[in-house]
Coordinates of C-alpha atoms in Angstrom, one line a residue:
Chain A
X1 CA 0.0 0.0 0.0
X2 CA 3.1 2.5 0.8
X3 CA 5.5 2.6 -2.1
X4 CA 8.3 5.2 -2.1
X5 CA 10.4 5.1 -4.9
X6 CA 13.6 6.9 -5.8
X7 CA 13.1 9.6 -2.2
X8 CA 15.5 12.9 -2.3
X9 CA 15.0 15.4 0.6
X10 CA 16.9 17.6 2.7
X11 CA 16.7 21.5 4.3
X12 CA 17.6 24.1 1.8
X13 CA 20.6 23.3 -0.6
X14 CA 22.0 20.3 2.3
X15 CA 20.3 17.2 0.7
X16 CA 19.7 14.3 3.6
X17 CA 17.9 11.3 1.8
X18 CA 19.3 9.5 -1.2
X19 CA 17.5 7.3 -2.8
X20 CA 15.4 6.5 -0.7
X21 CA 13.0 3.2 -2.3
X22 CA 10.6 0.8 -0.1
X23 CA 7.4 -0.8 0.2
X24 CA 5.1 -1.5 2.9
X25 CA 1.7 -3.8 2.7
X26 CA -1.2 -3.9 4.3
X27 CA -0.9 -5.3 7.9
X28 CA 2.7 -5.3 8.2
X29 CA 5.1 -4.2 9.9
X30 CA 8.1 -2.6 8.9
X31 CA 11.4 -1.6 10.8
X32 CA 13.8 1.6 9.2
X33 CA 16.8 1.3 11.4
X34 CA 19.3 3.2 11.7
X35 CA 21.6 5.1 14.1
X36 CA 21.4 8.6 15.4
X37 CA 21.4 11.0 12.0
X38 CA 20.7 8.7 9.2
X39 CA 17.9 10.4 8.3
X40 CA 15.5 8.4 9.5
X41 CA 13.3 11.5 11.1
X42 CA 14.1 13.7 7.8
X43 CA 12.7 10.7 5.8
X44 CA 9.6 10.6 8.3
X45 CA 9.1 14.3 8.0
X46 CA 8.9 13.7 3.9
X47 CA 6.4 10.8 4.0
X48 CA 4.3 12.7 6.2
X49 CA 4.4 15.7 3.5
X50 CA 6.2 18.3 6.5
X51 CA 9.1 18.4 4.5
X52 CA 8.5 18.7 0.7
X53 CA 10.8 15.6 -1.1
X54 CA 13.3 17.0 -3.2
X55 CA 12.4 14.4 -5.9
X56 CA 10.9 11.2 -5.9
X57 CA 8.0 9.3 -5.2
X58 CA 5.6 8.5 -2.5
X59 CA 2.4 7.0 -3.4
X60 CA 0.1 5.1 -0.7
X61 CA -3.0 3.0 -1.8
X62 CA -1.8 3.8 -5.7
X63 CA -2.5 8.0 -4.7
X64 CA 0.6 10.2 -5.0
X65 CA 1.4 11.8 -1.8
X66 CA 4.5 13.5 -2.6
X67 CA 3.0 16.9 -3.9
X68 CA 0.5 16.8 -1.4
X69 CA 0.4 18.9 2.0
X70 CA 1.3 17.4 5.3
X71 CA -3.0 17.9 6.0
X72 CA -3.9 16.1 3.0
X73 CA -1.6 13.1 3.9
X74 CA -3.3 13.1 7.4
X75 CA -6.7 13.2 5.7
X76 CA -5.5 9.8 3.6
X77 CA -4.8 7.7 6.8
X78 CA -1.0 8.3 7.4
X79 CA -1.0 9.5 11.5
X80 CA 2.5 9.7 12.7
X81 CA 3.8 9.5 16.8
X82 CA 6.6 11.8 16.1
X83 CA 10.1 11.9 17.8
X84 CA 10.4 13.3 21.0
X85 CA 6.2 12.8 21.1
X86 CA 5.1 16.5 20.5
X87 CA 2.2 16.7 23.1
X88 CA 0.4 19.7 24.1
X89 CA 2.0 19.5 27.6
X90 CA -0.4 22.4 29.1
X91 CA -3.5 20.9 27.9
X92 CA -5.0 17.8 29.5
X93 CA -4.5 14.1 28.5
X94 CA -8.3 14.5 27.1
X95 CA -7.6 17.8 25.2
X96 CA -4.5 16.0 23.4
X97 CA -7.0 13.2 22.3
X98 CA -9.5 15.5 20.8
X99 CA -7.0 17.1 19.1
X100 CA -6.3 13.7 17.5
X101 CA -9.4 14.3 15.6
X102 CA -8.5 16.2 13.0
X103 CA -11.4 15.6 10.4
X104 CA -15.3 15.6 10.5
X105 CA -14.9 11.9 10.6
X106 CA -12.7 11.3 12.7
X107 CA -14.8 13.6 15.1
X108 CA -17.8 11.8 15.1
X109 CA -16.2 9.0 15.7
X110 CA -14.5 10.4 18.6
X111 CA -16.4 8.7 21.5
X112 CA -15.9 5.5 20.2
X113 CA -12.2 6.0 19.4
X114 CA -11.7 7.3 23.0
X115 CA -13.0 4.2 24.5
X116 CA -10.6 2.2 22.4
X117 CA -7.8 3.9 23.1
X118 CA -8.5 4.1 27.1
X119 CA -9.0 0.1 26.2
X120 CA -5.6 0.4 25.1
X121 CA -4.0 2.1 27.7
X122 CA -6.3 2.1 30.7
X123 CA -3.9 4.1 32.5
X124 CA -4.9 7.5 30.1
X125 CA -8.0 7.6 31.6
X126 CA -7.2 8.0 35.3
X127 CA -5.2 10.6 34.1
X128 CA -7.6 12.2 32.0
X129 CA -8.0 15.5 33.2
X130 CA -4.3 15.8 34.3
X131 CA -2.0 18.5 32.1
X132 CA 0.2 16.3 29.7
X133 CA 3.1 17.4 30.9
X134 CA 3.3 16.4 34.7
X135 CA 2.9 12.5 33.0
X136 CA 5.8 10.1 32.9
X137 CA 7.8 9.6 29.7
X138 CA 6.4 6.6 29.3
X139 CA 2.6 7.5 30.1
X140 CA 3.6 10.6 27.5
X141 CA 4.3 8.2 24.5
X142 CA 1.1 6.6 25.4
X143 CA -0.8 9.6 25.3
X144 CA 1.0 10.2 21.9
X145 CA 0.4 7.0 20.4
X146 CA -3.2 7.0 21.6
X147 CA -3.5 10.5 20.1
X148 CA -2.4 8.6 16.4
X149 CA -5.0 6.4 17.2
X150 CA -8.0 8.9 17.1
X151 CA -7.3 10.2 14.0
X152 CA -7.7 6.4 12.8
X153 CA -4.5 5.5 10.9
X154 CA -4.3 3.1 8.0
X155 CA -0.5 3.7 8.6
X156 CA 0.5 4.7 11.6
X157 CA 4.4 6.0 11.7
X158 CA 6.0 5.0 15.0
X159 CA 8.9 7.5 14.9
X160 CA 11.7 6.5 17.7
X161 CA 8.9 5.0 20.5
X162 CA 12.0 3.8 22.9
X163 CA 13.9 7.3 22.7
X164 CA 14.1 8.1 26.9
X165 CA 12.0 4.8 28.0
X166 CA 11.9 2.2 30.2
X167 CA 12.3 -1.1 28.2
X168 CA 9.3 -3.0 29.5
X169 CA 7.1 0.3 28.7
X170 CA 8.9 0.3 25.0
X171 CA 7.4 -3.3 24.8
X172 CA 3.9 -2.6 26.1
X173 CA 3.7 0.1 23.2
X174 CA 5.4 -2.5 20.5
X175 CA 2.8 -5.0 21.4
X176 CA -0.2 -2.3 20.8
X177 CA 1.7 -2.3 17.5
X178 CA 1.4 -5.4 16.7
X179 CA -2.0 -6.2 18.0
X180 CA -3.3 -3.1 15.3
X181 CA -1.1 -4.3 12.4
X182 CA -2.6 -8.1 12.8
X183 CA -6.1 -7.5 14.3
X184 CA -6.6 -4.5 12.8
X185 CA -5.0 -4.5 9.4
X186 CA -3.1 -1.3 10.3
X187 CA 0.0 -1.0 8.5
X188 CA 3.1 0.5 10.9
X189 CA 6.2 2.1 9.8
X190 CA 8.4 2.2 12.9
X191 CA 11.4 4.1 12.8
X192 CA 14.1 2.9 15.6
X193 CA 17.9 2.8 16.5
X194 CA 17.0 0.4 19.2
X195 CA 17.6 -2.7 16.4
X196 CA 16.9 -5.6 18.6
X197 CA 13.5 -4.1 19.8
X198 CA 12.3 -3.3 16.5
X199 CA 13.4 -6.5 14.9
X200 CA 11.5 -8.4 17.5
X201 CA 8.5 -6.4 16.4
X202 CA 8.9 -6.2 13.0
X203 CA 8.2 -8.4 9.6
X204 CA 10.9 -6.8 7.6
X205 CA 13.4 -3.9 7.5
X206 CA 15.3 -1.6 6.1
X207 CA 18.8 -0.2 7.1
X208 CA 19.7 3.7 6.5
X209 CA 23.1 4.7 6.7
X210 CA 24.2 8.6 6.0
X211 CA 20.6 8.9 4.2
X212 CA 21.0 5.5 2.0
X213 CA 19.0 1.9 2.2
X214 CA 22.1 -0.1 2.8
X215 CA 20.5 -3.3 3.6
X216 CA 16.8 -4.5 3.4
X217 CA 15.3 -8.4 4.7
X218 CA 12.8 -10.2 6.6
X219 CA 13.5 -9.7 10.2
X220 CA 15.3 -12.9 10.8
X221 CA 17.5 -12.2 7.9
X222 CA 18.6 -8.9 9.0
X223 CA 19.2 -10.1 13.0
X224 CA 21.4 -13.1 10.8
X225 CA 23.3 -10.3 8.8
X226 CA 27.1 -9.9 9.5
X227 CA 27.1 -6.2 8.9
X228 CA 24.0 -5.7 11.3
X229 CA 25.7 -7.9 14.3
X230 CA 28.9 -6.0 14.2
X231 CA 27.3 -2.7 13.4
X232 CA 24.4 -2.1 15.8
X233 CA 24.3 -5.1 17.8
X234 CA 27.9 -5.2 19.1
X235 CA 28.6 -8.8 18.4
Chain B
X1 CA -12.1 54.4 53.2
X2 CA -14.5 55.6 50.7
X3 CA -11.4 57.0 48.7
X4 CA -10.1 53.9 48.8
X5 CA -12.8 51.8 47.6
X6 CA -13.5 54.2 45.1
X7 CA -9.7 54.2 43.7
X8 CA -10.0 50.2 44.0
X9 CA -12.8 50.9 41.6
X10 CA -11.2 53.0 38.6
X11 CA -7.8 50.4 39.2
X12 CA -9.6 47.8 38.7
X13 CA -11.8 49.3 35.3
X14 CA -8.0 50.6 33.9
X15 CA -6.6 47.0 35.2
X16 CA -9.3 45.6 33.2
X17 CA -8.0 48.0 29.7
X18 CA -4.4 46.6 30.7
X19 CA -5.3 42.9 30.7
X20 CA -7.7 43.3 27.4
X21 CA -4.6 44.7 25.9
X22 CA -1.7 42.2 27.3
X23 CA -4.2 39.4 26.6
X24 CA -4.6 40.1 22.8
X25 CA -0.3 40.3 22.8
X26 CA 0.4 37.4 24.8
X27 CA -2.5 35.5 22.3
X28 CA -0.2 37.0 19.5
X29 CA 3.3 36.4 20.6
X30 CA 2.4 32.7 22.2
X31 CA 1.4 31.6 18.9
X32 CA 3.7 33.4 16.6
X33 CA 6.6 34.0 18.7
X34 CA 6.0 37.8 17.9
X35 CA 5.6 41.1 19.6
X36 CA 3.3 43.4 18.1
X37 CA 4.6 46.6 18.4
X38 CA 1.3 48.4 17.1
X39 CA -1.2 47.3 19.3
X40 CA -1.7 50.8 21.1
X41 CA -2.1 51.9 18.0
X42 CA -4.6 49.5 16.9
X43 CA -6.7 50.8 20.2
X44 CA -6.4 54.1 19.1
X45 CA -7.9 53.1 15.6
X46 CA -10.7 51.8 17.4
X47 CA -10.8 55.0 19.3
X48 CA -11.6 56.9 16.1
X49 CA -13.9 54.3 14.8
X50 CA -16.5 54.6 17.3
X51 CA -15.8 58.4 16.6
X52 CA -16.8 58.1 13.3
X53 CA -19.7 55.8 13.9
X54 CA -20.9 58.0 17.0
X55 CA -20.4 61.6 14.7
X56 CA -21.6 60.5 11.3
X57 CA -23.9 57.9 11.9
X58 CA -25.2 58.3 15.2
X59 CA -24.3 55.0 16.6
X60 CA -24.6 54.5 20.2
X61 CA -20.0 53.7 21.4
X62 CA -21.8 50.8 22.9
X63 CA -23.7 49.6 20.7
X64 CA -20.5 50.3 18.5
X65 CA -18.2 48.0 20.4
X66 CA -19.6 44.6 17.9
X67 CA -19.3 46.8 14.7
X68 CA -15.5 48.0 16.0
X69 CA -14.3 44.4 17.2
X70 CA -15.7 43.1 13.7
X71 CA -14.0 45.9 11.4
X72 CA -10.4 45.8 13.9
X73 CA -10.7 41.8 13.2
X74 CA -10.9 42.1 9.5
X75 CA -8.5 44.7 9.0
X76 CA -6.0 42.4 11.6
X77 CA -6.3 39.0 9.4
X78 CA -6.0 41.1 6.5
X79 CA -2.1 42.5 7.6
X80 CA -1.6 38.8 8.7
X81 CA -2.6 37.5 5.7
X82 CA -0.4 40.1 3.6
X83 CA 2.0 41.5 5.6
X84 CA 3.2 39.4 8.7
X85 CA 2.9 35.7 7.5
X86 CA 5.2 36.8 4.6
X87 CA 7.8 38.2 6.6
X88 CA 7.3 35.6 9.6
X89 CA 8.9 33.1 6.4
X90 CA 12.0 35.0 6.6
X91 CA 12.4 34.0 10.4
X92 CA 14.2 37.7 11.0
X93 CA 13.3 39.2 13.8
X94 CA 14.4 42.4 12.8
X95 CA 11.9 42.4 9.9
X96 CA 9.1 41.7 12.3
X97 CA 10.5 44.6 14.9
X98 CA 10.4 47.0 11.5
X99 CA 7.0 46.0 10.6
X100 CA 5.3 46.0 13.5
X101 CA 6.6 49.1 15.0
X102 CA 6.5 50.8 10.9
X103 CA 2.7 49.7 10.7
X104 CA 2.3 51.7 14.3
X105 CA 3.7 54.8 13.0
X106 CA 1.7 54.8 9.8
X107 CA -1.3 54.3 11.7
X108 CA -0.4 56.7 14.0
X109 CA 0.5 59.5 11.8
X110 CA -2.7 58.5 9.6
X111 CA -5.0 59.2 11.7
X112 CA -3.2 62.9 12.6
X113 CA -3.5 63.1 8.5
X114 CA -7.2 62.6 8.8
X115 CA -8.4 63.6 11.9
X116 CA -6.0 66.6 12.7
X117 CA -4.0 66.4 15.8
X118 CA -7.5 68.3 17.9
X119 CA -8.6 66.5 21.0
X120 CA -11.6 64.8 20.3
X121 CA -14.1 62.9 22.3
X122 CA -17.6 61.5 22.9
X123 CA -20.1 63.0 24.9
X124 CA -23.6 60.9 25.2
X125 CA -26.9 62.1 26.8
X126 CA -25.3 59.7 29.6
X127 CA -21.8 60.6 29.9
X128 CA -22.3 62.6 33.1
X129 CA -24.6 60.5 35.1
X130 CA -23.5 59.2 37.7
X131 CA -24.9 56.2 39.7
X132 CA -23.9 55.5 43.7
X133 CA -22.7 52.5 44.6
X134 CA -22.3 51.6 48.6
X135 CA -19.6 54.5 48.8
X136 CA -18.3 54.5 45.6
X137 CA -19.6 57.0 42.8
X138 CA -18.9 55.6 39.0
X139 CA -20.1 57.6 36.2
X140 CA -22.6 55.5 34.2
X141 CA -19.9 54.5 31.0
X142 CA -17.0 53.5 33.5
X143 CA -19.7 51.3 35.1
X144 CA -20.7 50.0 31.5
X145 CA -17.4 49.6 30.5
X146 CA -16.3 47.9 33.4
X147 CA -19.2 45.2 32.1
X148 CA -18.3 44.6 29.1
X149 CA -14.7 44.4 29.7
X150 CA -15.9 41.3 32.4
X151 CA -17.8 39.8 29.7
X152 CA -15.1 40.0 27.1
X153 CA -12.5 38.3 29.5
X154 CA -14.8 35.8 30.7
X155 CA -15.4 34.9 26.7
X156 CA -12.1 35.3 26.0
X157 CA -11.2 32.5 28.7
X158 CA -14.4 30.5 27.5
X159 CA -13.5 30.6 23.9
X160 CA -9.9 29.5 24.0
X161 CA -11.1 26.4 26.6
X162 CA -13.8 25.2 24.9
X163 CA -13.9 26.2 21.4
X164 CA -11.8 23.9 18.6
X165 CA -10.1 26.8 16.9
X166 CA -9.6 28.2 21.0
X167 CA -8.0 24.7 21.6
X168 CA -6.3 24.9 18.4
X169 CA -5.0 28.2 19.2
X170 CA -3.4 27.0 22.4
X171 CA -1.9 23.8 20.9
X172 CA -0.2 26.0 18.1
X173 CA 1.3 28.1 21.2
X174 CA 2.3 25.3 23.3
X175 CA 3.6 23.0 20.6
X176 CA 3.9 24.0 16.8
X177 CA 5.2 20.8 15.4
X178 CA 2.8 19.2 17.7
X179 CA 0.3 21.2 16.0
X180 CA 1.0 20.4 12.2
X181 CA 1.7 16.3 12.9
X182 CA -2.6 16.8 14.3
X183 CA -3.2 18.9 11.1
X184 CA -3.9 22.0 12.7
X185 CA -3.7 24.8 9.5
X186 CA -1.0 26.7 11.2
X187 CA -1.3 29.5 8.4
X188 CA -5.4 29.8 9.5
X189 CA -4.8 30.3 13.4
X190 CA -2.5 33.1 12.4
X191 CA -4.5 34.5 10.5
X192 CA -7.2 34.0 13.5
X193 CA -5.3 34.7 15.9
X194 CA -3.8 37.9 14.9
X195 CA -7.8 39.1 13.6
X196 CA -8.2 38.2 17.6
X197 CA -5.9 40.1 19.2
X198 CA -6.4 43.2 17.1
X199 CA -10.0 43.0 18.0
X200 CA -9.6 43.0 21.7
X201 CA -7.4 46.1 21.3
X202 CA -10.4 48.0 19.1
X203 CA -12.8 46.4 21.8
X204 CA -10.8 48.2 24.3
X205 CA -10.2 51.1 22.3
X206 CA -14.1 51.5 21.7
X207 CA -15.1 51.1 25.8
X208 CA -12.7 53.9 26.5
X209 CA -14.2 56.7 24.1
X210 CA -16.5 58.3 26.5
X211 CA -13.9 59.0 29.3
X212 CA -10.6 59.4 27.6
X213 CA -9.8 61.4 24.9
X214 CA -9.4 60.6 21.2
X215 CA -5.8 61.9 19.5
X216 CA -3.7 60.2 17.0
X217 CA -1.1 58.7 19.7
X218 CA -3.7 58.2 22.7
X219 CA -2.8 54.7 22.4
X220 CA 0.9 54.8 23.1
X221 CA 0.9 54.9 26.8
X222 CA -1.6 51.5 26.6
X223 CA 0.7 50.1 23.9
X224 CA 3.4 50.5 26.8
X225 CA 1.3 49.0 29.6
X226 CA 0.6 46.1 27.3
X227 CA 4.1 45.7 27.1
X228 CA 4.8 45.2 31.1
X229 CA 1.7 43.1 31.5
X230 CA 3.0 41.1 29.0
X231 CA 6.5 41.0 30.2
X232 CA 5.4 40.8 33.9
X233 CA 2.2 37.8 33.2
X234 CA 4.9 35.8 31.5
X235 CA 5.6 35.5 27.6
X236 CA 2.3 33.9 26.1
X237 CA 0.4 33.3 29.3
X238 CA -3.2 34.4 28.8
X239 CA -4.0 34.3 32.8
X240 CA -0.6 35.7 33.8
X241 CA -1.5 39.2 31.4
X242 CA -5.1 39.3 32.8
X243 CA -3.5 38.9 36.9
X244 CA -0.3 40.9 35.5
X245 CA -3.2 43.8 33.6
X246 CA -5.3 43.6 37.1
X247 CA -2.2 44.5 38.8
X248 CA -1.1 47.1 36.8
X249 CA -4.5 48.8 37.6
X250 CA -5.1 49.1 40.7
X251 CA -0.9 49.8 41.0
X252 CA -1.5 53.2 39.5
X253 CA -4.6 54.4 40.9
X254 CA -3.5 53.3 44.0
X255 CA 0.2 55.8 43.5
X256 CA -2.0 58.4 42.3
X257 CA -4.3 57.8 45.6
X258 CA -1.4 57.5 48.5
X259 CA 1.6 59.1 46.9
X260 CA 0.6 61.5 44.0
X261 CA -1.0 61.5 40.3
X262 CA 2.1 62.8 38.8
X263 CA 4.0 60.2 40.0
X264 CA 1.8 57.4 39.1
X265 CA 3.6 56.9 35.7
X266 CA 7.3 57.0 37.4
X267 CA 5.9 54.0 40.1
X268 CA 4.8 51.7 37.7
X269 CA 7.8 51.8 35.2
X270 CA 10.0 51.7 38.8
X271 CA 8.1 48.5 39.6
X272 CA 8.4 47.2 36.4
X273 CA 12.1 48.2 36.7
X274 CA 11.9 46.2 39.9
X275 CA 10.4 43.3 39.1
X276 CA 12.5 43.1 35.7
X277 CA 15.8 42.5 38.0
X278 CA 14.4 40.4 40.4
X279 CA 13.4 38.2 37.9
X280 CA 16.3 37.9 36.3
X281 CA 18.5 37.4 39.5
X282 CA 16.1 34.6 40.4
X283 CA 16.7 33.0 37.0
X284 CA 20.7 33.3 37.0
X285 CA 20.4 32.1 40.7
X286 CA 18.3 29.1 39.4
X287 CA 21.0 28.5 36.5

């Protein structure tokens, strides 16, 4: 359903991504690893249509994306959690959710969407009416992931979920992950340096390296891969 | 004692101007990150609106203050829309400073084209009456004014709690990437916000015609006080400009009342002096 083929982006005349080419289906779930400025947010920020690609193309259920405004992809079902979450952190828990819902649609559906994503994380809804900021880290990147939710993603964009958490919270939120992309058919894109984590979650990745796809495999294939051991697992 | 409660009074009516004014800034620089260095000047252009609607067409300055807030919110999306969400592009502060401050003087220095540099003001069939109070006297438009000022706030408050485009305002202020992952239309909120804030300075500009008088740079010295509030209320915090506006108030009148009128201007920039460098001790002690 994602296809980007052939990516260029950067800021002003500095370009970032090269050739940037994957796929994603329906359902899955799909790991871009790579360390701390690959390019893995820059490449994030041009899917999601906040950075306009310098060239390239990225089209999502066969529409082309790449021309369209970071509004328009949101309309078309691509929510991103973004790096470092982005919460309203004076606002309550419950004012970040409604802003979650962005459209009519997603508005009327609100109700409905809440009680899902309190089903989700149970813990949101004790804190409800508590400002965003005085939460945890960890209750923060629920409130961020359950804020994706509402706007009902077909593709939801996990962009670095462990950065500043707890392992066993970075799990919890990997396993709500999973649970959409099988139960739910919700594609995710998740976007990690933590490369055992994300290979334990994913179906396949990709590797960036100074704004390149060096590497691409099933999951198991990439944990196997020489170059990934000695690289980013340190063995 | 009846002096007293009587200066509490007018403090808290000018208070009210002060916060109305810091309100619409601290609206304006939390979401864009600017200071807008016209905003007495935008009071005084609704000064001379309810003028012109009082003189030419008989319009009650009450019954003016919709038609005024309406016209100042226009005319403020329109300079966002042309003038400010071009330069804001160019991330210069300096352009912003020049605009802001240039758009003041050409308003200022319009109206003194138009108008003359005479004294003007409003006189209605009720401008003198005067209506007792316990032991406190208020002439019949400070005691209207001090109304609608309360119900403004109070919807000001309301509107940015409850409304969408309120809550949208506040998430562009707190969080502006936040705000465009959610698909708020950043470009729209300025264009909102600024109409906003430009219309709670013509609001305030129009509740003031009847005791105050009208003249190209009356809105200087509340351009000023805006300034302070803002700076004391905290940068961007709407409840800290209508506490910091309150304060300012009832600071002056009460000067005037125990030390002297003439000195009430000198007290309030000392204070602000004051709390200026405590601040900033605190905050390189905290460091």
């Amino acid at each position: 359903m994602l296809k980007v083929e052939g990516l260029h982006a950067g800021y002003g005349s500095v370009n970032i991504l090269w050739d940037i080419s994957f796929t994603l289906e329906d359902g899955e779930i799909v790991a871009i690893l790579g360390s701390n400025g690959a390019g893995k947010t820059t490449m994030v920020r041009a899917v999601t249509g906040m950075l306009k690609p310098a060239s390239g193309s990225v089209s999502f259920n066969n529409e082309e994306m790449a021309k369209k405004n970071s509004r328009m992809i949101l309309n078309s079902g691509i929510v991103q959690v973004p790096e470092g979450r982005q919460l309203f952190t004076e606002m309550t828990v419950l004012e970040n959710l409604q802003m979650g819902a962005f459209n009519k649609e997603t508005k009327i559906h609100f109700q409905d969407n809440l009680k899902k994503a309190y089903q989700w994380f149970p813990k949101l809804e004790e804190r409800a009416k508590q400002a965003a900021g005085t939460l945890s880290g960890g209750e923060q990147q629920m409130v961020a992931v359950a804020r994706a939710l509402i706007g009902e993603p077909k593709l939801l964009i996990l962009d670095e979920p462990s950065l500043g958490l707890a392992p066993n919270i970075v799990d919890d939120i990997l396993q709500v992950a999973s649970t959409l992309a099988k139960n739910d058919g919700i594609s995710v894109l998740l976007v990690e340096q933590d490369i055992t984590k994300a290979l334990a979650a994913a179906d396949r990745g990709y590797v960036i390296e100074n704004g390149r796809i060096v590497l691409e495999g099933t999951a198991s294939e990439l944990q196997a891969n020489e170059h990934v051991k000695k690289a980013y697992l340190g063995i | 004692m009846s002096m007293f409660l009587q200066a509490c009074v007018n403090g808290l009516l000018m208070g009210g101007f002060y916060s109305l004014m810091g309100m619409g800034q601290n609206i304006i620089f939390g979401v864009m990150k600017i200071v807008n260095f016209c905003h007495g000047e935008m009071l005084m252009v609704g000064m001379y609106l309810t003028f012109i609607l009082y003189t030419f067409f008989g319009i009650d300055p009450y019954l003016a203050v919709p038609i005024v807030a309406v016209t100042m919110f226009c005319l403020g999306s329109l300079i966002q829309h042309t003038l400010i969400t071009p330069s804001l592009g160019t991330k210069s502060f300096t352009n912003l400073l020049f605009l802001t401050v240039g758009l003041g003087l050409l308003l200022s220095n319009g109206a003194l084209v138009i108008f003359g540099s005479e004294y003007r003001s409003i006189r209605t069939a009720y401008s003198q009456t005067y209506i007792q109070l316990g032991p406190v006297t208020m002439a019949l438009p400070r005691l209207i004014s001090f109304g609608v000022l309360i119900v403004v706030t109070v919807a000001l408050f309301a509107f940015l709690k409850y409304t969408t485009i309120g809550k949208q305002i506040r998430a562009v202020s707190q969080n502006p990437v936040g705000a465009e992952v959610v698909g708020i239309d950043v470009k729209k909120i300025y264009i909102l916000t600024y109409g906003l804030g430009i219309a709670l300075a013509g609001t305030a500009g129009a509740l003031l015609t009847q005791f105050y008088t009208i003249f190209p740079t009356a809105g200087a010295s509340f351009g000023f006080r805006a300034l302070i509030v803002v700076v004391v209320g905290g940068l961007g915090s709407i409840p800290g400009a209508f506490l910091a506006g309150i304060f300012l108030g009832l600071l002056e009148t009460m000067s005037a009342l125990f030390i002297s009128p003439s000195y009430s201007d000198l007290i309030v920039f000392m204070t602000f002096i004051v709390i200026l460098v405590v601040r900033q001790t605190m905050i390189a002690r905290r460091k």
